[in-house]
Structure formats: structure tokens, C-alpha cells
CSV table of C-alpha atoms in Angstrom, one decimal:
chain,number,residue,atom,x,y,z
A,1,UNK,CA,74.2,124.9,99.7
A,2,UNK,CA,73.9,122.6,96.7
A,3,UNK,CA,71.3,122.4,94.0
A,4,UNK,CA,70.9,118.7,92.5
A,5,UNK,CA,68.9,118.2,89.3
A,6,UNK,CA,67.7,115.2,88.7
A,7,UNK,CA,66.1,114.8,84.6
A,8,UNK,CA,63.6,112.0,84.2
A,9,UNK,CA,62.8,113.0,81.0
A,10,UNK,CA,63.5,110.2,78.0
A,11,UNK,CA,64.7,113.5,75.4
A,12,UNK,CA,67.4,115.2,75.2
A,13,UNK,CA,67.0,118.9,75.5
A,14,UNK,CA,63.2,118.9,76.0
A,15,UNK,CA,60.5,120.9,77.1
A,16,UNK,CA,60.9,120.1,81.3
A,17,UNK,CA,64.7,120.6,80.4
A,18,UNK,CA,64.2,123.6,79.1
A,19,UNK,CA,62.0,124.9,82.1
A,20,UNK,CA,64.4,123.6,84.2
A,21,UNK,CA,67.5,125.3,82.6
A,22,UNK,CA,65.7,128.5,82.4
A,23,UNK,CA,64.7,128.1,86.8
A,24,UNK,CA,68.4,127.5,87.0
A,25,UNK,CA,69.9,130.4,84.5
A,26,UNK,CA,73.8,131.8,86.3
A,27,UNK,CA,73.1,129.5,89.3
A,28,UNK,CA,75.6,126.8,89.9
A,29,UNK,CA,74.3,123.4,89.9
A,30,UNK,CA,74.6,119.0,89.6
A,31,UNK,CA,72.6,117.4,87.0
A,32,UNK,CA,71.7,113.8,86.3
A,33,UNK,CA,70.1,112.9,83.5
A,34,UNK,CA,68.5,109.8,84.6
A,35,UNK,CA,67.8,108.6,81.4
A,36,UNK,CA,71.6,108.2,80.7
A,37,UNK,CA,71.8,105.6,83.8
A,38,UNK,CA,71.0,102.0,84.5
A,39,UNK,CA,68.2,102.0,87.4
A,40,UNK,CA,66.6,98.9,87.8
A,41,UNK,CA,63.0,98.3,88.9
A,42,UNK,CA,62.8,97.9,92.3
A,43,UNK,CA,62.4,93.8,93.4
A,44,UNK,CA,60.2,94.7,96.4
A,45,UNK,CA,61.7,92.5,99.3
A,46,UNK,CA,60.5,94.9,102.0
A,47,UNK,CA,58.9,91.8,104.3
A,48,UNK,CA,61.7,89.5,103.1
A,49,UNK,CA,63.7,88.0,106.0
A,50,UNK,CA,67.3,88.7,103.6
A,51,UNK,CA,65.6,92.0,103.1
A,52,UNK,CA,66.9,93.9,99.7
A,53,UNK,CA,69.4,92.2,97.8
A,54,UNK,CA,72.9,94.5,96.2
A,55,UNK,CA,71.6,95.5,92.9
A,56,UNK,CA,74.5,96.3,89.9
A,57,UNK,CA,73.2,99.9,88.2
A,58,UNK,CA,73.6,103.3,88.5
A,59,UNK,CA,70.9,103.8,91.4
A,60,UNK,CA,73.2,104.0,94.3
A,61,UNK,CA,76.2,106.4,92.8
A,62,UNK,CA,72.4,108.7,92.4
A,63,UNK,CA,71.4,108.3,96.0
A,64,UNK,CA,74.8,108.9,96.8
A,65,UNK,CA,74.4,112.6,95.2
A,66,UNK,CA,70.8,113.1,96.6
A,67,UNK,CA,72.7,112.6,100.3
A,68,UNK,CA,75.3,115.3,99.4
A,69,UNK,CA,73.2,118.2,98.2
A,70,UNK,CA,70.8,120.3,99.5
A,71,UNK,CA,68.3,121.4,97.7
A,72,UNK,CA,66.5,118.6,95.2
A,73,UNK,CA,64.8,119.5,91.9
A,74,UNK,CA,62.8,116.4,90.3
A,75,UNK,CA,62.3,117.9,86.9
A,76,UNK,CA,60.0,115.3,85.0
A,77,UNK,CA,57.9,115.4,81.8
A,78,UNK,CA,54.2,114.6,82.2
A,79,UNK,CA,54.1,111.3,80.7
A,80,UNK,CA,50.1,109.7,80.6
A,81,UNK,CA,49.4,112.2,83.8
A,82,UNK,CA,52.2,110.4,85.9
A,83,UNK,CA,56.3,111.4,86.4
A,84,UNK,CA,58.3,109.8,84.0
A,85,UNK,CA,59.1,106.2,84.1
A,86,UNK,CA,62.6,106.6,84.4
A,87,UNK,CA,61.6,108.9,87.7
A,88,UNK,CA,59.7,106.4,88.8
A,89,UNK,CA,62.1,104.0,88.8
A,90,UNK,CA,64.8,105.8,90.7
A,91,UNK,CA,61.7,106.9,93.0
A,92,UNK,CA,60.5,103.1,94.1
A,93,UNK,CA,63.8,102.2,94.6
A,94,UNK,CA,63.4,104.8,97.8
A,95,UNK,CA,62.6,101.3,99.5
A,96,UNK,CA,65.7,100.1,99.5
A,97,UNK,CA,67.3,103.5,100.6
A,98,UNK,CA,65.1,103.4,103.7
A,99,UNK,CA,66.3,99.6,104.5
A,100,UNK,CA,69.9,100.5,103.4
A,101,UNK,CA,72.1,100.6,107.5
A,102,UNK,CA,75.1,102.6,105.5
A,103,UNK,CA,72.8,106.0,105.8
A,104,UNK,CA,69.7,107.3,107.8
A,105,UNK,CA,67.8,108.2,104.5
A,106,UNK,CA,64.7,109.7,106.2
A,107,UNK,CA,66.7,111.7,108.4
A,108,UNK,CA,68.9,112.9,105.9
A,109,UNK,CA,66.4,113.9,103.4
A,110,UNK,CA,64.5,115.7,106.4
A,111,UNK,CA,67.3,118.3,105.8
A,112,UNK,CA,67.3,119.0,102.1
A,113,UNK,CA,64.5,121.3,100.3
A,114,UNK,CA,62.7,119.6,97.2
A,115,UNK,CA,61.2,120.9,94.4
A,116,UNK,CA,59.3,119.7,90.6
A,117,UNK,CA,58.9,121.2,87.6
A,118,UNK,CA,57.1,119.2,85.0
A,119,UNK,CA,55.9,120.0,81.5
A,120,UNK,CA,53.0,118.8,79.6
A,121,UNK,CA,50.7,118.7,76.8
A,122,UNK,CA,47.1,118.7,77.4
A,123,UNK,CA,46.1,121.1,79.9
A,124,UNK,CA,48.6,120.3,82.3
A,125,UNK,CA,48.0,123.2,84.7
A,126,UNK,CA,45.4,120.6,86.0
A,127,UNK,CA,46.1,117.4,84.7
A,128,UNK,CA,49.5,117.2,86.2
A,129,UNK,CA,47.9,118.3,89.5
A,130,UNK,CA,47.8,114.6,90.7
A,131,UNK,CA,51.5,114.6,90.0
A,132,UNK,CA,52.9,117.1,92.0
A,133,UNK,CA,50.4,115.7,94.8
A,134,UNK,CA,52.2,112.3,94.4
A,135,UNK,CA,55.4,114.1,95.0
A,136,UNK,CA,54.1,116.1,97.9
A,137,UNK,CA,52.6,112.7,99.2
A,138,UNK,CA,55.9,111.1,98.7
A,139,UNK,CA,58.0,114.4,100.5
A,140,UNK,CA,56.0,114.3,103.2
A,141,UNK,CA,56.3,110.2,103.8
A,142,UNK,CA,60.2,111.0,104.0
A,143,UNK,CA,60.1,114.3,105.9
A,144,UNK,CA,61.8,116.3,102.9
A,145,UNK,CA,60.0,120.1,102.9
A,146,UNK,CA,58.3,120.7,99.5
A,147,UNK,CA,59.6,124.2,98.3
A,148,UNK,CA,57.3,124.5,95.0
A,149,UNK,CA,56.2,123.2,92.0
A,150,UNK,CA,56.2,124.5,88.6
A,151,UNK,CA,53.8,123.3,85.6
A,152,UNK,CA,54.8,124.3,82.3
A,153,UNK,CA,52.1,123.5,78.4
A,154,UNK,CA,54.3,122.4,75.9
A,155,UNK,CA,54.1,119.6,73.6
A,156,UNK,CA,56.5,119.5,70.6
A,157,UNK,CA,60.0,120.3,71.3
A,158,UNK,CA,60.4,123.9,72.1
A,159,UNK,CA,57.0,124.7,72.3
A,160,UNK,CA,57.5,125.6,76.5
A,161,UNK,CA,59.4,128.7,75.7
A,162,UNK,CA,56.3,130.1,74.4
A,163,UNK,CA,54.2,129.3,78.0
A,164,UNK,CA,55.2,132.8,79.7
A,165,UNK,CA,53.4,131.9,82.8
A,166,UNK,CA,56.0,129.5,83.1
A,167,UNK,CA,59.0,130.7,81.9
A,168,UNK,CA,57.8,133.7,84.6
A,169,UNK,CA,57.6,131.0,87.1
A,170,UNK,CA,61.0,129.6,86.2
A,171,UNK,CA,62.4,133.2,86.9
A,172,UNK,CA,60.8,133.5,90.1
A,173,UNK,CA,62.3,130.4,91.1
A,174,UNK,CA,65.6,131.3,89.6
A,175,UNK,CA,65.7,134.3,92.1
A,176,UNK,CA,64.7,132.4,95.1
A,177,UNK,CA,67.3,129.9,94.3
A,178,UNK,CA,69.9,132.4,93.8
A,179,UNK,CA,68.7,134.2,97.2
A,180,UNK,CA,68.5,130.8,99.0
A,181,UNK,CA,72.4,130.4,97.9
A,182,UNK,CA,73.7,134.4,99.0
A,183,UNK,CA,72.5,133.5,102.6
């Protein structure tokens, strides 16, 4: 199995990066830092008879990693209660994956294992609950089984290595991971 990391987080080296690296400690993984790519905004031309038109970016060199790994970890920043924009991006463009004929998207995402950690200021244990429901929403719309979430306070850079409930949580996840990968 392979683990794919994808980083919507506009800093370098931040707090959700930092979770992430520590749920991913000694365990052999992809990353894509999306804010290093060019993804477009979706042009919505779902009822369209042309349907969607080729877009030039990055978005389809990602999608063409999503479809080769396993096991997905969205690893987002709370930014104004939402994922990131750059997330959100690569997420709306989902349309177009599920009208693209070179792939079954649905089906193959059916097969992989997802999961989020996000990172926050201002209580984010519950005010990025409507987050990780929007990916759980968006998981279930495409079949892809929802492994786990983890939440993480930290504001100013650095400040999430001091949340032990979720550097804890990172751990656990780091062991599941790594037993996930022996079998």
C-alpha cells in the first residue's frame, strides 16, 4: 500500500504540516504540496452539451497520483472554519474527474482509505467540526471509506507541537498507518 499526502496549506512548514509529519514519522510516503501547483478553479460545465473543457495546470498530474495510491491523507489548515482554498480548488475540480472516460474515478476511489488532519486557531476541536463533516460528506458522495480525522489548536507557527492531545493522536495514527502497511 501507498500513503499520499496531499498539503493545502499556503505555509511552508506549518502547523497541519507539522501534525502531519509527526502522523507520518519512519513511514514511507508521497507528498504534494498543493500550494506549489497550478490548480485552476473549476469552470462548472457539468450540464454543458461539450461537457468539461482540457484545462492546462497541475490538477491532472495530482489526480493522476490520487489514482495510484492507497491510502489518502487531506492535511489542511482551518482557514475561516473551511479547508484551505487551495484544497478546495483541487477538491471542486472532483467534477471533472467524475466526467473524465480515461478513468472510473468513483470506483477507483471506492478502493483507497482517506483520512484529514487539520489544524487551527480558535477552538478548533469544535469549530473545525463542520470541516471534517464536509469531507466525510464529500467521502461518502464518492464511496471512499473515511479512516479518521485528526484536529490539532495551534496558531502561530509551531505552536501545534505543544497540543499533546494531538501530537498523541498523530502517534496513534502513525502506528495504524505503519500496521496498515506490515499486513
Amino acid at each position: 500500500m501507498q500513503i499520499l499526502v496531499l498539503h493545502g496549506s499556503s505555509r511552508e512548514n506549518g502547523n497541519t504540516e507539522q501534525l502531519t509529519n509527526c502522523a507520518l514519522e519512519g513511514i514511507p510516503h508521497t507528498s504534494i504540496f498543493l500550494r506549489k501547483l497550478d490548480i485552476r478553479p473549476i469552470v462548472d460545465k457539468r450540464h454543458d452539451p461539450e461537457g468539461f473543457a482540457p484545462v492546462t495546470d497541475d490538477y491532472d498530474s495530482v489526480i493522476q497520483a490520487v489514482l495510484s495510491h492507497e491510502i489518502l491523507l487531506f492535511s489542511t489548515p482551518i482557514y475561516w472554519y473551511g479547508m484551505s482554498g487551495v484544497m478546495k480548488d483541487f477538491v471542486d475540480r472532483w467534477s471533472q474527474s467524475l466526467r473524465d472516460k480515461r478513468f472510473s474515478f468513483k470506483e477507483s476511489l471506492a478502493n483507497k482509505q482517506a483520512y484529514v488532519i487539520a489544524a487551527g486557531g480558535d477552538e478548533p476541536r469544535i469549530k473545525g467540526l463542520p470541516l471534517i463533516q464536509q469531507f466525510q460528506y464529500i467521502f461518502s458522495f464518492v464511496g471512499m471509506p473515511f479512516g479518521g480525522y485528526i484536529i490539532g489548536e495551534g496558531n502561530r507557527p509551531g505552536d501545534i507541537l505543544r497540543d499533546k492531545r494531538a501530537v498523541a493522536e498523530a502517534r496513534l495514527l502513525n502506528e495504524k498507518l505503519k500496521k496498515i502497511l506490515s499486513e
